[in-house]
Coordinates of C-alpha atoms and ligand atoms in Angstrom, one line a residue:
M82 CA -21.1 18.9 -10.6
L83 CA -18.7 18.2 -13.2
T84 CA -15.1 16.8 -12.8
L85 CA -12.5 17.1 -15.3
I86 CA -9.5 14.7 -14.8
K87 CA -6.8 16.1 -16.8
Q88 CA -3.5 14.6 -18.5
A89 CA -3.6 11.0 -17.0
T90 CA -2.2 8.1 -18.7
V91 CA -5.4 6.2 -19.2
F92 CA -5.5 2.6 -19.3
A93 CA -9.1 1.7 -20.3
P94 CA -7.7 -1.1 -19.5
R95 CA -6.2 -0.8 -23.0
I96 CA -4.4 2.2 -23.3
L97 CA -5.6 5.3 -24.5
G98 CA -2.8 7.4 -23.8
V99 CA -2.2 10.8 -21.9
C100 CA -6.3 11.9 -21.8
D101 CA -8.6 14.3 -20.2
V102 CA -11.7 12.7 -18.8
L103 CA -14.8 14.4 -18.2
I104 CA -17.5 13.0 -15.7
A105 CA -21.1 14.1 -15.1
G106 CA -23.8 12.6 -13.2
G107 CA -21.9 9.8 -12.1
R108 CA -20.8 8.7 -15.5
I109 CA -18.2 9.3 -17.8
V110 CA -19.2 11.7 -20.7
Q111 CA -16.1 12.6 -23.0
I112 CA -12.4 11.5 -23.3
D113 CA -10.2 13.4 -25.4
N114 CA -6.9 14.5 -25.8
K115 CA -7.7 17.7 -24.2
I116 CA -11.3 18.9 -23.0
D117 CA -11.5 22.7 -22.4
I118 CA -14.7 23.8 -20.3
Q119 CA -15.1 27.7 -20.2
G120 CA -18.1 29.9 -19.1
S121 CA -20.1 26.9 -17.5
Q122 CA -22.8 27.8 -15.1
L123 CA -22.1 24.7 -13.5
S124 CA -19.8 23.6 -10.5
L125 CA -16.5 22.2 -11.9
E126 CA -13.9 20.4 -10.3
V127 CA -10.6 20.3 -11.7
V128 CA -8.0 17.4 -10.8
D129 CA -4.5 17.7 -12.4
A130 CA -3.6 13.9 -12.9
Q131 CA -0.4 14.5 -15.0
G132 CA 2.0 11.9 -14.4
R133 CA -0.6 9.4 -13.1
Y134 CA -2.3 6.5 -14.2
L135 CA -6.0 6.5 -14.6
V136 CA -7.5 2.8 -14.3
P137 CA -11.1 1.3 -14.0
G138 CA -12.3 1.0 -10.4
Y139 CA -11.8 -2.9 -9.5
V140 CA -14.3 -5.3 -10.1
D141 CA -14.3 -8.2 -7.5
S142 CA -16.4 -11.1 -8.4
L143 CA -16.4 -12.8 -5.1
V144 CA -16.3 -11.6 -1.3
H145 CA -17.6 -12.8 1.5
T146 CA -19.1 -9.3 2.3
T147 CA -20.9 -10.7 5.6
G148 CA -17.7 -13.2 6.8
G149 CA -17.0 -16.7 5.9
G150 CA -15.0 -19.7 7.5
G151 CA -16.3 -21.3 10.6
E152 CA -14.8 -24.4 9.4
G153 CA -12.8 -24.9 12.6
G154 CA -16.1 -24.3 14.7
F155 CA -18.1 -21.4 15.9
N156 CA -15.5 -18.9 17.0
T157 CA -13.3 -19.4 13.6
R158 CA -16.5 -17.6 11.7
T159 CA -14.6 -14.3 10.3
P160 CA -16.0 -10.9 10.4
E161 CA -18.0 -9.0 7.7
L162 CA -16.0 -6.6 5.1
D163 CA -15.3 -3.4 6.0
F164 CA -16.8 -0.7 3.6
F165 CA -13.6 1.2 4.2
D166 CA -11.1 -1.6 3.3
A167 CA -12.9 -2.1 -0.2
V168 CA -12.2 1.8 -0.7
R169 CA -8.8 1.5 0.6
G170 CA -8.1 -1.6 -1.9
G171 CA -9.6 0.4 -4.8
V172 CA -12.3 -2.2 -5.2
T173 CA -15.6 0.0 -6.4
T174 CA -18.1 -3.0 -7.8
L175 CA -18.0 -6.0 -5.8
V176 CA -20.4 -9.5 -5.6
G177 CA -21.1 -10.7 -2.2
A178 CA -21.7 -14.6 -1.5
L179 CA -22.3 -16.8 1.3
G180 CA -19.8 -20.0 1.7
T181 CA -19.7 -23.3 3.6
D182 CA -21.9 -21.8 6.4
A183 CA -25.9 -21.2 5.1
S184 CA -26.9 -21.8 8.6
T185 CA -25.5 -19.3 10.4
R186 CA -25.4 -16.7 7.6
S187 CA -28.2 -16.0 5.7
L188 CA -29.2 -14.5 2.4
G189 CA -31.0 -11.9 4.2
D190 CA -28.0 -10.7 5.8
L191 CA -26.1 -10.5 2.7
F192 CA -28.8 -8.7 0.8
G193 CA -28.8 -6.2 3.4
K194 CA -24.9 -5.7 3.6
A195 CA -25.2 -5.4 -0.3
K196 CA -27.8 -2.8 -0.1
A197 CA -25.5 -1.1 2.9
L198 CA -22.3 -1.1 0.7
T199 CA -24.2 0.5 -1.9
N200 CA -25.8 3.3 -0.2
D201 CA -22.3 4.0 1.1
G202 CA -21.1 4.7 -2.3
L203 CA -19.6 1.5 -3.7
S204 CA -21.3 -0.9 -6.1
C205 CA -22.3 -4.1 -4.5
Y206 CA -24.3 -7.4 -6.0
M207 CA -24.9 -10.7 -4.6
Y208 CA -24.9 -14.0 -5.5
T209 CA -28.2 -16.2 -4.2
G210 CA -27.6 -19.9 -3.2
S211 CA -24.2 -20.9 -1.2
Y212 CA -21.9 -24.3 -1.4
E213 CA -24.8 -26.3 -0.9
L214 CA -27.9 -28.4 -2.5
P215 CA -30.7 -28.0 -2.4
I216 CA -30.0 -24.3 -2.9
K217 CA -31.4 -22.1 -0.4
T218 CA -32.6 -18.8 -2.0
L219 CA -34.8 -15.8 -1.0
T220 CA -37.8 -16.6 -2.5
G221 CA -38.0 -20.1 -2.6
N222 CA -37.0 -20.3 -6.3
L223 CA -33.9 -19.5 -8.0
R224 CA -35.2 -18.4 -11.0
N225 CA -37.5 -15.6 -9.2
D226 CA -34.4 -14.7 -7.2
I227 CA -32.4 -13.7 -10.1
M228 CA -35.3 -11.9 -11.6
F229 CA -37.0 -10.1 -8.9
I230 CA -34.4 -9.2 -6.2
D231 CA -32.6 -6.4 -7.7
P232 CA -28.5 -7.2 -6.5
V233 CA -28.7 -10.8 -7.2
I234 CA -27.2 -11.4 -10.5
G235 CA -26.4 -15.2 -10.3
V236 CA -25.7 -18.3 -7.9
G237 CA -23.1 -19.5 -5.9
E238 CA -20.5 -20.3 -5.1
L239 CA -22.0 -23.8 -5.5
A240 CA -19.2 -26.3 -4.3
I241 CA -17.7 -29.1 -6.6
A242 CA -14.6 -31.2 -5.9
D243 CA -14.6 -30.8 -2.4
H244 CA -15.4 -32.8 0.9
R245 CA -17.7 -29.9 2.1
S246 CA -19.8 -29.6 -0.9
S247 CA -23.1 -31.6 -1.5
Q248 CA -21.5 -33.8 -4.1
P249 CA -24.0 -32.4 -6.9
T250 CA -24.7 -35.0 -9.6
A251 CA -24.6 -33.4 -13.3
N252 CA -28.5 -33.5 -13.6
E253 CA -28.7 -31.6 -10.7
L254 CA -26.0 -28.8 -12.2
A255 CA -27.4 -28.8 -15.1
R256 CA -31.2 -28.0 -13.7
I257 CA -29.3 -25.2 -11.7
A258 CA -27.3 -23.7 -14.8
A259 CA -30.5 -23.5 -16.7
D260 CA -32.7 -22.0 -14.0
A261 CA -30.1 -19.3 -13.5
R262 CA -29.5 -18.8 -17.6
V263 CA -33.4 -18.3 -18.3
G264 CA -33.7 -16.2 -15.3
G265 CA -30.7 -14.3 -16.5
L266 CA -32.5 -14.0 -19.8
L267 CA -35.8 -12.8 -18.8
S268 CA -34.4 -10.1 -16.5
G269 CA -31.3 -8.9 -18.5
K270 CA -28.9 -10.5 -16.1
S271 CA -25.7 -12.5 -16.5
G272 CA -27.4 -15.4 -14.3
I273 CA -24.2 -16.9 -13.9
V274 CA -23.1 -19.8 -11.7
M275 CA -20.2 -19.3 -9.6
I276 CA -18.5 -22.6 -8.8
H277 CA -16.0 -23.3 -6.0
V278 CA -13.6 -25.8 -7.1
G279 CA -12.1 -27.7 -4.2
D280 CA -8.7 -29.7 -4.1
S281 CA -10.2 -33.1 -5.3
S282 CA -8.9 -34.8 -8.5
R283 CA -12.1 -34.4 -10.2
A284 CA -11.5 -31.0 -10.6
L285 CA -13.6 -29.4 -13.4
D286 CA -14.8 -32.9 -14.5
L287 CA -18.3 -32.4 -13.4
L288 CA -18.6 -29.2 -15.4
F289 CA -17.1 -30.8 -18.8
Q290 CA -19.7 -33.6 -18.0
V291 CA -23.0 -31.2 -17.9
Q292 CA -21.3 -29.6 -21.1
R293 CA -21.4 -33.0 -22.9
D294 CA -24.7 -34.4 -21.5
F295 CA -27.0 -31.4 -21.4
D296 CA -27.8 -28.2 -23.5
V297 CA -25.5 -25.9 -21.0
K298 CA -22.3 -24.2 -22.1
L299 CA -19.1 -23.7 -20.1
S300 CA -19.7 -20.0 -20.2
Q301 CA -22.7 -20.7 -17.9
F302 CA -20.4 -21.8 -15.0
Y303 CA -17.7 -19.5 -13.6
P304 CA -15.2 -21.8 -11.6
T305 CA -13.0 -20.1 -8.8
H306 CA -9.9 -20.7 -7.0
I307 CA -8.2 -22.2 -10.4
N308 CA -4.8 -21.5 -8.8
R309 CA -4.9 -23.7 -6.2
S310 CA -2.3 -26.2 -8.1
T311 CA -1.1 -26.4 -11.3
S312 CA -2.8 -29.6 -12.3
L313 CA -5.9 -27.7 -11.5
L314 CA -4.8 -24.4 -13.5
D315 CA -4.5 -26.8 -16.7
H316 CA -8.2 -28.3 -16.4
G317 CA -8.9 -24.0 -16.0
I318 CA -6.9 -23.5 -19.4
E319 CA -8.7 -26.3 -20.9
F320 CA -11.9 -24.6 -19.8
T321 CA -11.1 -21.4 -21.2
K322 CA -10.4 -23.0 -24.6
G323 CA -13.8 -24.6 -24.5
G324 CA -15.2 -20.8 -23.8
G325 CA -15.4 -20.5 -20.2
T326 CA -13.9 -17.9 -18.1
I327 CA -11.8 -18.9 -14.9
D328 CA -11.2 -17.1 -11.7
F329 CA -8.1 -17.1 -9.5
T330 CA -7.9 -16.1 -5.8
A331 CA -5.8 -13.4 -4.8
S332 CA -6.1 -13.8 -1.0
T333 CA -3.1 -16.3 0.1
T334 CA -0.6 -16.8 2.4
E335 CA 2.7 -18.3 2.2
H336 CA 1.8 -21.5 4.4
I337 CA -1.0 -22.0 1.7
L338 CA 1.7 -21.2 -1.2
K339 CA 4.1 -23.8 0.2
M340 CA 1.1 -26.6 0.3
G341 CA 1.1 -25.9 -4.0
E342 CA -1.2 -22.9 -4.7
L343 CA 0.2 -20.4 -6.9
R344 CA -0.2 -16.7 -6.6
A345 CA -2.9 -15.3 -8.9
S346 CA -0.5 -13.3 -10.5
H347 CA 1.7 -16.3 -11.3
A348 CA -1.2 -18.4 -12.7
L349 CA -2.3 -15.4 -15.0
A350 CA 1.1 -15.3 -16.3
L351 CA 1.2 -19.1 -16.7
A352 CA -2.4 -19.1 -18.5
L353 CA -1.7 -16.4 -20.9
E354 CA 1.9 -18.2 -21.9
K355 CA -0.3 -21.5 -22.6
G356 CA -2.8 -19.5 -24.9
A357 CA -5.7 -19.1 -22.8
P358 CA -7.5 -16.3 -24.5
D359 CA -6.9 -13.0 -22.4
H360 CA -10.4 -12.2 -22.0
S361 CA -11.3 -15.6 -19.9
L362 CA -9.1 -14.8 -17.2
T363 CA -10.1 -13.1 -13.7
I364 CA -9.0 -12.3 -10.5
S365 CA -11.3 -11.8 -7.1
S366 CA -10.2 -11.4 -3.8
D367 CA -12.1 -13.9 -1.6
A368 CA -11.8 -11.3 1.0
Q369 CA -13.1 -12.4 4.6
G370 CA -12.7 -15.6 3.3
S371 CA -11.0 -18.1 6.1
L372 CA -6.9 -19.1 5.0
P373 CA -6.4 -21.9 7.5
H374 CA -2.6 -22.9 9.2
F375 CA -2.2 -26.1 9.6
D376 CA 0.8 -27.3 12.0
E377 CA 3.3 -30.0 11.2
H378 CA 0.5 -32.9 12.3
G379 CA -2.0 -31.6 10.3
N380 CA -4.1 -29.8 13.0
L381 CA -5.6 -26.6 12.6
D382 CA -3.2 -23.8 14.8
G383 CA -5.1 -20.8 13.4
L384 CA -6.7 -18.6 10.5
D385 CA -6.0 -15.5 8.5
I386 CA -8.4 -13.7 6.6
G387 CA -8.6 -12.7 3.0
S388 CA -8.0 -9.2 2.3
I389 CA -9.7 -7.3 -0.4
A390 CA -6.9 -5.2 -1.0
S391 CA -5.0 -8.4 -2.3
I392 CA -6.8 -8.1 -6.2
H393 CA -4.9 -4.9 -6.4
D394 CA -1.8 -6.5 -5.1
E395 CA -2.0 -9.0 -7.5
W396 CA -2.4 -7.5 -10.9
V397 CA 0.5 -5.4 -10.1
R398 CA 2.6 -8.3 -9.5
A399 CA 1.5 -10.0 -12.4
V400 CA 3.1 -6.9 -14.2
V401 CA 5.9 -6.2 -11.7
D402 CA 7.0 -9.8 -11.2
H403 CA 6.0 -11.9 -14.5
N404 CA 6.0 -9.2 -17.4
V405 CA 2.1 -9.5 -17.8
S406 CA 1.4 -6.2 -19.9
I407 CA -0.5 -3.4 -18.0
P408 CA -3.7 -3.9 -19.8
N409 CA -3.6 -7.6 -19.7
A410 CA -3.5 -7.7 -16.0
L411 CA -5.9 -4.9 -15.3
A412 CA -8.2 -6.4 -17.3
A413 CA -8.3 -9.4 -15.2
A414 CA -9.4 -7.2 -12.4
T415 CA -11.6 -5.1 -14.2
R416 CA -13.0 -5.7 -17.7
N417 CA -13.2 -9.5 -17.7
P418 CA -15.1 -9.9 -14.5
A419 CA -17.5 -7.4 -15.5
R420 CA -18.1 -8.9 -18.7
V421 CA -18.8 -12.2 -17.1
L422 CA -21.1 -10.7 -14.4
G423 CA -23.3 -8.9 -17.2
L424 CA -22.1 -5.3 -15.6
S425 CA -21.6 -3.6 -19.0
H426 CA -21.4 -0.1 -17.2
K427 CA -19.0 -1.5 -15.1
G428 CA -14.9 -2.2 -15.5
G429 CA -13.7 -0.1 -18.3
I430 CA -13.0 3.5 -18.9
A431 CA -15.5 4.7 -21.9
V432 CA -18.4 7.3 -22.6
G433 CA -21.3 6.1 -21.1
K434 CA -19.7 3.8 -18.3
D435 CA -20.3 4.3 -14.5
A436 CA -17.1 6.8 -13.4
D437 CA -15.7 4.1 -11.4
L438 CA -12.0 5.3 -11.4
N439 CA -8.5 4.7 -9.6
L440 CA -5.5 7.2 -9.7
L441 CA -2.4 5.3 -9.1
E442 CA 1.1 6.4 -8.5
P443 CA 2.9 5.1 -11.6
S444 CA 6.2 4.3 -9.9
S445 CA 5.0 2.3 -6.9
F446 CA 1.2 1.5 -8.4
T447 CA -0.1 2.8 -5.0
I448 CA -3.7 3.8 -5.2
D449 CA -3.9 7.6 -4.3
S450 CA -7.6 8.2 -5.1
V451 CA -10.6 6.3 -5.8
M452 CA -14.0 7.2 -7.3
C453 CA -17.4 5.3 -7.4
R454 CA -20.3 6.4 -9.8
G455 CA -18.7 9.9 -10.0
K456 CA -18.0 10.5 -6.2
W457 CA -14.6 10.6 -4.7
L458 CA -14.1 8.0 -1.9
M459 CA -10.6 8.5 -1.4
R460 CA -8.3 11.4 -2.3
S461 CA -4.6 11.8 -2.1
E462 CA -4.6 8.4 -0.1
K463 CA -7.2 9.6 2.6
I464 CA -10.8 8.4 3.0
V465 CA -13.3 11.2 2.2
A466 CA -16.4 8.9 1.9
K467 CA -18.7 9.2 5.1
T468 CA -20.9 6.1 6.3
A469 CA -23.8 6.2 9.3
F470 CA -20.5 5.2 11.5
H471 CA -17.9 7.4 10.5
Y472 CA -17.4 8.8 13.8
T473 CA -16.4 5.2 14.9
R474 CA -15.0 3.3 12.0
R475 CA -12.6 5.6 10.6
Ligands
ZN143 ZN1 -14.5 -20.9 -2.3

């Protein structure tokens, strides 16, 4: 089966202009101004995409695929990710993580969910570990988890600068970074250490300290929630200038924004303005994480749940509200996270890469169609993918 997408305006994420894109065997096999296939014995689907944008499927580097939260008691544990929400949000590659709770949640569950999402048609990976130390693993050893377990590409989200963290020392963090790095080197994976950064004024101090005192580079760490405040953003920009990559969280609420958080789109625009290298900035959804709401006395009075659709909303908002170029905004949701995660076949439109593609309506940026590994999951805003539960869950 061949698919030929004709005359779309292609952002790879850099602009390629109006092109035809040919897909075979789940991969992109040709990109040209005009591709004509005649007398083919193979079945061919031709898609007229004139006037549409063709962009890479989004790469979401932090999703609580099996649910998160629970910080207001067991009834505040959030539900797991719905496959169809990821499809509607244009996310074709994602990385699952545990969070604060690695007691009622398990890595086994995270592994099963990664396999299920991949079977259903997405590409899902996972981090071993959680917020806490000593690190919980599947095999009893961090390096072995990365080397022997297929969807495990790194470790995280390990918490620092947060009252919910295990308060790791620089020594402990250096050991974890070294183990993850060697596991990654030996298995050809990224071995990245995803770091949850809380709201303590210590910010990224611990990461800079590890870099100073040990043979560990800043690029070994991938700190997230850097749009939590302007002061954390400034630390983050410094981090990128030292060779690291930072991540902004797209899921938020008006309540959290009022408390000083910046929208991911705004943080992206500010970071670019202040000279952060454009390849060093990413946006993830933190989907299924809990977003607490507090009353005027500081008591928890309800929760929202992070949404995987936020990654699309925020890169588009960066373009529409903050004048970031389409390639730069899109790179934060595609090429840049794919690079940090070591997924060289993801996050771009180029010959040889997986055919993970979103077709967008250019006036509204609405997601019209979604393809992952050459298979359509959504066409003309209608889900066409099927899961084992599609009769009950669509
Ligand atoms: Zn987090």
